[in-house]
Short mmCIF file of C-alpha atoms and ligand atoms in Angstrom, two decimals:
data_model
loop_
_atom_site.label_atom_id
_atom_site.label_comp_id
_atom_site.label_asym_id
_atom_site.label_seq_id
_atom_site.Cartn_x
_atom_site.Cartn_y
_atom_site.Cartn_z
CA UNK F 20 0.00 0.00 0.00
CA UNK F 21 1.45 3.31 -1.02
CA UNK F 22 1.04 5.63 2.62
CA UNK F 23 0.18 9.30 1.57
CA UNK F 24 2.30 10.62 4.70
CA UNK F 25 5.38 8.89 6.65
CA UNK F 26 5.49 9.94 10.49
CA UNK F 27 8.18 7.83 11.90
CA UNK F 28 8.37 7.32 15.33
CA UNK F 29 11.46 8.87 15.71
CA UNK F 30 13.68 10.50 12.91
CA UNK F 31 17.39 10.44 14.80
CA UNK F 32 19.13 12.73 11.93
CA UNK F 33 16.75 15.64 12.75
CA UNK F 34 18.35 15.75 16.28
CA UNK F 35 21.25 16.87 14.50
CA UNK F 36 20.06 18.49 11.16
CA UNK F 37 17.73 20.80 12.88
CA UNK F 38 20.36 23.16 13.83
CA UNK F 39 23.28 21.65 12.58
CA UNK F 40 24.92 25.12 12.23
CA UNK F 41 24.77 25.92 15.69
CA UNK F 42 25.55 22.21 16.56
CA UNK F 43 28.81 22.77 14.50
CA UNK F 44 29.65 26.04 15.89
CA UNK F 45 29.41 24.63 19.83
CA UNK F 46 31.80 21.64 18.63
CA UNK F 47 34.10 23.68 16.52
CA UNK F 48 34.47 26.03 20.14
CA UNK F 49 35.37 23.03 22.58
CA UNK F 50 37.59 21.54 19.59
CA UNK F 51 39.72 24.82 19.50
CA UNK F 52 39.79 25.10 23.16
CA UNK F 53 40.99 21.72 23.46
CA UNK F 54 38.63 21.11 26.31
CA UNK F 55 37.58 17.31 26.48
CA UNK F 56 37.52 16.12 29.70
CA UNK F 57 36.10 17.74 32.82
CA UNK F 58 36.25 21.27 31.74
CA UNK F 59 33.92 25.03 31.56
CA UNK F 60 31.75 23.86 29.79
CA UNK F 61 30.41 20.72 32.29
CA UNK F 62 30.57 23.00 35.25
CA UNK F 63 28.63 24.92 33.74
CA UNK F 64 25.66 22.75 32.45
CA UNK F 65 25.30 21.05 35.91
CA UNK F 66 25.47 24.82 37.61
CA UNK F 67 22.64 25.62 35.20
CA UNK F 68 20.86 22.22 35.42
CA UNK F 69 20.81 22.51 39.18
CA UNK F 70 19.31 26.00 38.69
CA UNK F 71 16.25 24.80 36.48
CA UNK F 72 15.34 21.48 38.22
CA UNK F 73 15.92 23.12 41.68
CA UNK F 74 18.26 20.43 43.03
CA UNK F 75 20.37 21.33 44.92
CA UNK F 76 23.74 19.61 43.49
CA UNK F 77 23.64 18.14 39.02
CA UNK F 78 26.74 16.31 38.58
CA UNK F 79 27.22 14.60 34.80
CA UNK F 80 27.94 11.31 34.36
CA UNK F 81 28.25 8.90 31.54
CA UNK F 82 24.80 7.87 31.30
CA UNK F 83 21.38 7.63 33.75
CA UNK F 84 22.02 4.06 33.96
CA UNK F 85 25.29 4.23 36.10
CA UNK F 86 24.26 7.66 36.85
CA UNK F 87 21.31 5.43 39.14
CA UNK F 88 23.95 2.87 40.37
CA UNK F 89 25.71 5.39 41.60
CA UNK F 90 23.18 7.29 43.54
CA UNK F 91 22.56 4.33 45.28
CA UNK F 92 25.52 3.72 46.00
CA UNK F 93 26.20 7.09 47.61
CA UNK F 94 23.30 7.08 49.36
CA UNK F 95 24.36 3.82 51.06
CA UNK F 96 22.60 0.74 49.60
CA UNK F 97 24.81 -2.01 50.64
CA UNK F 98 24.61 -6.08 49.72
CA UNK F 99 21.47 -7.21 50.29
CA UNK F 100 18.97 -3.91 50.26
CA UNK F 101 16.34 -5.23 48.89
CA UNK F 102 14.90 -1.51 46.31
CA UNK F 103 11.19 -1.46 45.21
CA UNK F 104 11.24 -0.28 41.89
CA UNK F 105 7.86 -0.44 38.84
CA UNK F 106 8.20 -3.42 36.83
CA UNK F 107 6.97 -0.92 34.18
CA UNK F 108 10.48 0.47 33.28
CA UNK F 109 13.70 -0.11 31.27
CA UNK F 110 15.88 -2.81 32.75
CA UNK F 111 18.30 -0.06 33.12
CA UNK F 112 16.66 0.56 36.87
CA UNK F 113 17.08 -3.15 37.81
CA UNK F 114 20.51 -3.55 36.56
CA UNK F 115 21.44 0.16 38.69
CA UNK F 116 20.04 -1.91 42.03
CA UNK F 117 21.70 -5.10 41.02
CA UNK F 118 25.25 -3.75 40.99
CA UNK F 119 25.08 -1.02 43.55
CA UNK F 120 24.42 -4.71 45.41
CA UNK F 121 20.55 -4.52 46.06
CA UNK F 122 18.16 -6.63 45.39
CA UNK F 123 15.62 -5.17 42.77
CA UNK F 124 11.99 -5.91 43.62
CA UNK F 125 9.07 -5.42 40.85
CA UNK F 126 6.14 -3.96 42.08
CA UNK F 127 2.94 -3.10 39.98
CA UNK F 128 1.63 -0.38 37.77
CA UNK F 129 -1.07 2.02 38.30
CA UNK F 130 -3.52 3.40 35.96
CA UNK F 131 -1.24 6.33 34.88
CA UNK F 132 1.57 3.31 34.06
CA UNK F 133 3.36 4.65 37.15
CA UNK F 134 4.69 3.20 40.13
CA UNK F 135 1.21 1.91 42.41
CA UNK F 136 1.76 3.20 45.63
CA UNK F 137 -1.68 1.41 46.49
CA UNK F 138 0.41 -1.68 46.09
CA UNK F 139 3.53 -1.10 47.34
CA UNK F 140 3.50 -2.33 51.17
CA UNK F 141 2.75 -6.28 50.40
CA UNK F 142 6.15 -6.32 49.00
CA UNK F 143 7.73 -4.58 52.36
CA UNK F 144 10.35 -6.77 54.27
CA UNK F 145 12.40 -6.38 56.82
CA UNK F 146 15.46 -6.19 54.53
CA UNK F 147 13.66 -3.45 52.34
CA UNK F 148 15.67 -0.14 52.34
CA UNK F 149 14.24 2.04 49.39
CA UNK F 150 11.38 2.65 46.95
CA UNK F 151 12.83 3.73 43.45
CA UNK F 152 9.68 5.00 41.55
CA UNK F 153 10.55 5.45 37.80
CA UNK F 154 8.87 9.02 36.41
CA UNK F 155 7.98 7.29 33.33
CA UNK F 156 6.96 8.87 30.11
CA UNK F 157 7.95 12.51 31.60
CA UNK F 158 5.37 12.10 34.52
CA UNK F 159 6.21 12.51 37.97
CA UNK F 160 4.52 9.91 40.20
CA UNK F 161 2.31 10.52 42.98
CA UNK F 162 5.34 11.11 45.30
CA UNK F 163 3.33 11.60 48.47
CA UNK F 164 1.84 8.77 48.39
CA UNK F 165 5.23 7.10 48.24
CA UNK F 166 6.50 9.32 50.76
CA UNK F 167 4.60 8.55 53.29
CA UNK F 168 4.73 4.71 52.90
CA UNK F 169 8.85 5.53 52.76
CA UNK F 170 8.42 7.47 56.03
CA UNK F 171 6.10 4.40 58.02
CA UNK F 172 8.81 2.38 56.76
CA UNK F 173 11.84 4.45 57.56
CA UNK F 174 12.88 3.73 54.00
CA UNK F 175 14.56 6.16 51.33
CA UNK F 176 13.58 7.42 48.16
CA UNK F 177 15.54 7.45 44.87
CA UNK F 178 14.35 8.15 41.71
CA UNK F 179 15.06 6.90 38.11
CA UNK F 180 13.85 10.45 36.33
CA UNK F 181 15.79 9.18 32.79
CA UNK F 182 12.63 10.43 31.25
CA UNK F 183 11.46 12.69 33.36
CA UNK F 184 13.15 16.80 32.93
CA UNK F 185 11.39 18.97 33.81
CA UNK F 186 7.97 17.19 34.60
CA UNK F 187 6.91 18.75 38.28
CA UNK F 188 4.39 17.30 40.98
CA UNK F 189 3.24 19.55 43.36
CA UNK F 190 5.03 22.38 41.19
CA UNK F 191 8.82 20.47 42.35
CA UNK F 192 10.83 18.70 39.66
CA UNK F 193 11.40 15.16 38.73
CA UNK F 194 14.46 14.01 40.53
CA UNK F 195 14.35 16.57 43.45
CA UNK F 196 12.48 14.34 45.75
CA UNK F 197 15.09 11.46 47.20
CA UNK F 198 18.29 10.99 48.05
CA UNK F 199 19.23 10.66 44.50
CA UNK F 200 18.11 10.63 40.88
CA UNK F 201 19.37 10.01 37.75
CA UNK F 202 18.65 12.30 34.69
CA UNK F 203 19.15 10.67 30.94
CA UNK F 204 20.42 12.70 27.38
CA UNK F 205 20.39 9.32 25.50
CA UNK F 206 19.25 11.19 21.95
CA UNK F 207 15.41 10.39 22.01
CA UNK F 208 15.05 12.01 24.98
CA UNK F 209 13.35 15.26 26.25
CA UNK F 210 16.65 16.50 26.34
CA UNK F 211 19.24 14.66 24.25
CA UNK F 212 22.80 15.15 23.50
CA UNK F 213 25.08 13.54 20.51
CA UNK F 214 25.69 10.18 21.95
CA UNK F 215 25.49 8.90 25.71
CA UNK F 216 25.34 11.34 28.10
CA UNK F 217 23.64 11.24 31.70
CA UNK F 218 23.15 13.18 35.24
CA UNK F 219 22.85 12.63 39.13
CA UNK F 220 21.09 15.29 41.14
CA UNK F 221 21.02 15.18 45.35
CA UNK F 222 20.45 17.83 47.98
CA UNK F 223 22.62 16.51 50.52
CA UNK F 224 26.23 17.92 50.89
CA UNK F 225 27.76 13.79 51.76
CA UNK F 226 26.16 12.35 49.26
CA UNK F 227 27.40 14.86 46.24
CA UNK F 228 31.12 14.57 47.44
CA UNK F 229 30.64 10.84 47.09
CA UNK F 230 29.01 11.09 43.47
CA UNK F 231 32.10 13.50 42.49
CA UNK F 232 34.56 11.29 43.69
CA UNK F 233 32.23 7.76 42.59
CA UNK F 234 32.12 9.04 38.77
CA UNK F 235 35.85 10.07 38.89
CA UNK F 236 38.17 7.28 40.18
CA UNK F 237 37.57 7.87 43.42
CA UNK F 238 39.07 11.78 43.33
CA UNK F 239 38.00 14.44 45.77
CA UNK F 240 36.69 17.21 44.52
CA UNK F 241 38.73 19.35 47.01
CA UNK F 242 42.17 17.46 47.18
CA UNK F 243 42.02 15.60 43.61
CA UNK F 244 43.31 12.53 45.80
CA UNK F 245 41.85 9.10 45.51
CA UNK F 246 40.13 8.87 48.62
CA UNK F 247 37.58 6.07 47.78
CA UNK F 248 37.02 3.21 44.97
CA UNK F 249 35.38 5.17 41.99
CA UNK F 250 34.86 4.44 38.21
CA UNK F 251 35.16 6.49 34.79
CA UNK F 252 31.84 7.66 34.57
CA UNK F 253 32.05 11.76 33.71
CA UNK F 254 29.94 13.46 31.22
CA UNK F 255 32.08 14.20 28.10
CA UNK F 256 33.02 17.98 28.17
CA UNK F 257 31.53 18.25 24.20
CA UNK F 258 27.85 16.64 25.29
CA UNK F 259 27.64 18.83 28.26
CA UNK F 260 28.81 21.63 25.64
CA UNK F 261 25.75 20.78 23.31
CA UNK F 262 23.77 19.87 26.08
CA UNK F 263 24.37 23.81 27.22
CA UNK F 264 23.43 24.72 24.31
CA UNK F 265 19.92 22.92 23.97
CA UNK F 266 18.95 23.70 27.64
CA UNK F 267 18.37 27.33 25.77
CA UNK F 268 15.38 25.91 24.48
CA UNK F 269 14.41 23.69 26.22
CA UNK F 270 10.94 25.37 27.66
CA UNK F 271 9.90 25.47 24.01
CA UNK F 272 10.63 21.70 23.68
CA UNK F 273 8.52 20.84 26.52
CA UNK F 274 5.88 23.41 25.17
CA UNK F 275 5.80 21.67 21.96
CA UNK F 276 5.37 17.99 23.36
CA UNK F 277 2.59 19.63 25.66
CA UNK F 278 1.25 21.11 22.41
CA UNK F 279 1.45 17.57 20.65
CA UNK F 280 -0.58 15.82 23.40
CA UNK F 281 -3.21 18.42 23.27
CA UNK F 282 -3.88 17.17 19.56
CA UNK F 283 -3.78 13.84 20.25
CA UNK F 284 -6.44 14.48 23.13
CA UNK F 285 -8.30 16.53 21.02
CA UNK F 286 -8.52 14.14 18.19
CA UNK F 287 -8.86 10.55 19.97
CA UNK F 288 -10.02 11.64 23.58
CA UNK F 289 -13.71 10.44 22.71
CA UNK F 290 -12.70 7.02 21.35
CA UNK F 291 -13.79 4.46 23.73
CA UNK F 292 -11.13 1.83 22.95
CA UNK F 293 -8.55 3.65 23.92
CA UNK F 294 -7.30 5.12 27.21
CA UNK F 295 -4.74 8.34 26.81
CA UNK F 296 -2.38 10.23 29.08
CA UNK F 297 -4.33 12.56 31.32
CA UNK F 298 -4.12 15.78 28.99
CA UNK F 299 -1.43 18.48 29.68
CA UNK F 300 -2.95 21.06 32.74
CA UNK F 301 -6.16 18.66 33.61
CA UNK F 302 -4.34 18.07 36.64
CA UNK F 303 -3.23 20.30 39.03
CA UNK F 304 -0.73 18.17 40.87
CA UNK F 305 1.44 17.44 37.98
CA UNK F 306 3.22 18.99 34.96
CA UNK F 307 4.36 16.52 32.84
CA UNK F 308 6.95 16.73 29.97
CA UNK F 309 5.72 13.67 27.49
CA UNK F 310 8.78 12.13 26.86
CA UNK F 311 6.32 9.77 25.48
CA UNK F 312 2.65 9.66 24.63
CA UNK F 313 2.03 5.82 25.65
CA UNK F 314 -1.97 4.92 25.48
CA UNK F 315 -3.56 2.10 25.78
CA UNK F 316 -5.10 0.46 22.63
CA UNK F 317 -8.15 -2.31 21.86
CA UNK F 318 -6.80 -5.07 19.54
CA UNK F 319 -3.24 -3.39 19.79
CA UNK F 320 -1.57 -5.42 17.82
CA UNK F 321 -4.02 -5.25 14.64
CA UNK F 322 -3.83 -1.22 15.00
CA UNK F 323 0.21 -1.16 14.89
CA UNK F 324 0.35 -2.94 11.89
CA UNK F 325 -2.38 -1.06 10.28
CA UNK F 326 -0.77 2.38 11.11
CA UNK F 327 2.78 0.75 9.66
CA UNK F 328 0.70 0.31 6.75
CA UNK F 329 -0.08 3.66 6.11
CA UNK F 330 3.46 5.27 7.14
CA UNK F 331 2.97 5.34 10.98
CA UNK F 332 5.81 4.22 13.45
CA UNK F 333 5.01 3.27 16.92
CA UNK F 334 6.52 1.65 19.51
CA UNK F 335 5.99 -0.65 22.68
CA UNK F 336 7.75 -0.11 25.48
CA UNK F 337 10.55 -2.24 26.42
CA UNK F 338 10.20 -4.58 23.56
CA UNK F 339 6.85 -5.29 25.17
CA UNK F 340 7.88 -6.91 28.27
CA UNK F 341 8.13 -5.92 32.13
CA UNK F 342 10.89 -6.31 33.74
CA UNK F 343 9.76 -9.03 36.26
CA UNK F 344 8.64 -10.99 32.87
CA UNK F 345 12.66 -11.34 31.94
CA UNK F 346 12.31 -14.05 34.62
CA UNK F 347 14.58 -16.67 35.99
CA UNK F 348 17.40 -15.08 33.99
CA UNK F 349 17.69 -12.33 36.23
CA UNK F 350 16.42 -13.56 39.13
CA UNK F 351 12.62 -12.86 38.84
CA UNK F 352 9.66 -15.37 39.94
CA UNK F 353 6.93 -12.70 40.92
CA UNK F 354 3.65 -12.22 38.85
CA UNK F 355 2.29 -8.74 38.78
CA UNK F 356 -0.97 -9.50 37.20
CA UNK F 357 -2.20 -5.44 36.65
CA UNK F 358 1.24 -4.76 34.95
CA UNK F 359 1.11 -8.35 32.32
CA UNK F 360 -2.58 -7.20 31.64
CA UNK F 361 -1.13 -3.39 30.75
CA UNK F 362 1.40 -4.52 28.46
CA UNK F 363 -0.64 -6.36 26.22
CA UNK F 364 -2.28 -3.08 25.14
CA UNK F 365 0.25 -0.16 25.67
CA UNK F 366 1.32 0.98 22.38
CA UNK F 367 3.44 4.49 22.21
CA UNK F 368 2.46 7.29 19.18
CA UNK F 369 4.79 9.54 17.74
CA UNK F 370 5.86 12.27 20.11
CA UNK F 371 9.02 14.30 19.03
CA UNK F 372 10.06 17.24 17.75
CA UNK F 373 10.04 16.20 13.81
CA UNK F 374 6.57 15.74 13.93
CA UNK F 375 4.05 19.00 12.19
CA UNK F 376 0.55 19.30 13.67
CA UNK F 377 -0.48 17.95 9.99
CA UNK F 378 1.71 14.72 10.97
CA UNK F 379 -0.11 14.16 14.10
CA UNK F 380 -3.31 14.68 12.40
CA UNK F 381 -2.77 11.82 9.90
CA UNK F 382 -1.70 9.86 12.68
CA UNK F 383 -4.87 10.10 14.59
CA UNK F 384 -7.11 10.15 11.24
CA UNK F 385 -6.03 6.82 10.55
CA UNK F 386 -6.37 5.53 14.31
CA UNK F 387 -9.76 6.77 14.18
CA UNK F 388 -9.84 4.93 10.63
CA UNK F 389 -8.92 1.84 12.50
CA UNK F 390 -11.98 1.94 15.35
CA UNK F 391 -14.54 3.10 12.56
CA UNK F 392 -15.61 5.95 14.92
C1 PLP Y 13 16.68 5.84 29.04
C2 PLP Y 13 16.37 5.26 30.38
C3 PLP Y 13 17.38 4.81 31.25
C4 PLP Y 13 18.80 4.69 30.85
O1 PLP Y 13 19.38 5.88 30.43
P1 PLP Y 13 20.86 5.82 29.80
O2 PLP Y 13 21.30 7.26 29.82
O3 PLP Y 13 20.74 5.29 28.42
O4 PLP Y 13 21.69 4.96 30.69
C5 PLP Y 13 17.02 4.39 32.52
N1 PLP Y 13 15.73 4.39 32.91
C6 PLP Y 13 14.74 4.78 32.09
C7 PLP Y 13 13.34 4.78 32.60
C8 PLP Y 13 15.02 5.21 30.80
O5 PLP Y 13 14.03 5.57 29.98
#
């Protein structure tokens, strides 16, 4: 069949080709200057990332993922800990638990494909040390709710915010709420750099001097003298360079992705086999940033192949599996049955900054194609 439009799901070049001028210019400057590794230009992006999430301390690392392992590992999670996390999330937040030494424990999903905190105490132990919600999708969970199971507990908080800067609850910012938090620039995300790139943020003064030295081979950030095991995990000084750069415009990105759900609830919000994202400002408690725009979808797998069909690319989460469902492998033997039932109709639309309103149009005339309505 010959599609009259083609939205992909995401179009990597037009990261790059969007502004490649300016790109070119901000890599030409740190080139010249010869400054690689743990320069200006790093300082500066985690002085101004602190600044717009309100953390209190951004430090860059190499990606979220050991950006997370990290964090817990400042914070203190020894051998053992057993760390709740949503089985609704990239195995990325399991591995993080796994080799900070923890012992990652699925719990379930709620209706806004959150952490549950309804469901959260059954899986409480007396070896339990943390609850890791994921702010999934750029949506901050109902923190709380978490809080206050955390505080019964006497348990921390960490969060994996990957996809989540910028989205608010409460009017505070995704990765503000723990101990620690890990922020992602992998390239599809709300804020993505030219390869790998990652941050930590914390409020406490202990736990930042053992990030700086954890990411750095153990260096202090006062004496520059190993004073602990550490890794190589720093934020390249070029990404944090075009990250600068980006974090410019970054208000407008969000703005835009806000702007995109509004269409899509516009468009599909009265079709009955489908449930969508709450829509952008229908809830006071929570600003979110729609790093994706994941619904759920009657006879899912029928509508992704028709909108491939007809030029549209989606995309299911995770390769369509939880990550309690990688089983044995890892370690797993729970069954979360709310979560299982979820993922056999999420299904993510297009959401990124390639596509026009005309694009997300098409994309919801032929879902609406699809369900007759
Ligand atoms: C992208 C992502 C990660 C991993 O980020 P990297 O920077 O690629 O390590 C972790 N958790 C979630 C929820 C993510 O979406």
């Amino acid at each position: 069949m010959h599609a009259p439009r083609k939205v992909p799901f995401f179009n990597y070049p037009h990261i790059f080709t969007h502004d490649e001028k300016g790109f070119l210019e901000v890599i030409t400057g740190v080139g010249r200057r010869g400054a690689f590794i743990m320069q200006k230009d790093l300082s500066d992006f985690e002085k101004r990332l602190a600044a717009f999430t309100g953390a209190r301390y951004a430090l860059g690392v190499a990606n979220a993922t050991d950006g997370l392992q990290m964090a817990l590992m400042a914070g203190g999670i020894k051998a053992g800990d057993e760390v709740l996390f949503c089985s609704h999330t990239m195995i990325a937040t399991a591995s993080a638990i796994h080799f900070a030494g923890g012992v990652p424990v699925p719990v379930e999903t709620g209706p806004d494909h959150l952490m549950d905190p309804t469901k959260l105490e059954r899986h409480i132990t007396p070896r339990t040390r943390a609850i890791m919600p994921t702010q999934l999708n750029g949506r901050v969970a109902n923190m709380d709710a978490i809080q206050a199971i955390a505080d019964k507990h006497g348990l921390q908080v960490y969060e994996d915010a990957a996809q989540a800067l910028g989205a608010k609850y409460k009017g505070r910012c995704a990765g503000t709420f723990g101990v620690g938090a890990c922020i992602s620039f992998y390239p599809a995300k709300v804020l993505g750099c030219l390869g790998d790139g990652g941050a930590v943020l914390c409020n406490d003064d202990a736990v930042y001097q053992k990030l700086y030295m954890l990411r750095d081979h153990g260096r202090s950030e006062q004496t520059g003298e190993v004073e602990m095991w550490g890794f190589n995990s720093r934020l390249d000084n070029l990404q944090a360079a075009l990250l600068n750069y980006q974090l410019d415009h970054f208000p407008q990105v969000i703005e835009r992705r806000r702007q995109v759900a509004r269409i899509y609830q516009e468009r599909l919000g009265s079709l009955k086999q489908l449930v969508l994202p709450p829509a952008p400002g229908s809830e006071p408690d929570h600003f979110d940033v729609f790093q994706n725009y994941e619904i759920e979808a009657e006879r899912r797998d029928e509508l992704k192949r028709f909108l491939a069909d007809r030029g549209v690319g989606t995309l299911i989460q995770w390769g369509g599996k939880a990550v309690h469902q990688f089983g044995a492998a890892l370690g797993f033997d729970q069954s979360l049955p709310v979560t299982e039932r979820m993922f056999k109709s999420m299904i993510m639309l297009p959401m990124n900054m390639s596509q026009t309103d005309d694009d997300v149009a098409y994309v919801c005339d032929c879902i609406r194609e699809f369900y007759h309505a």
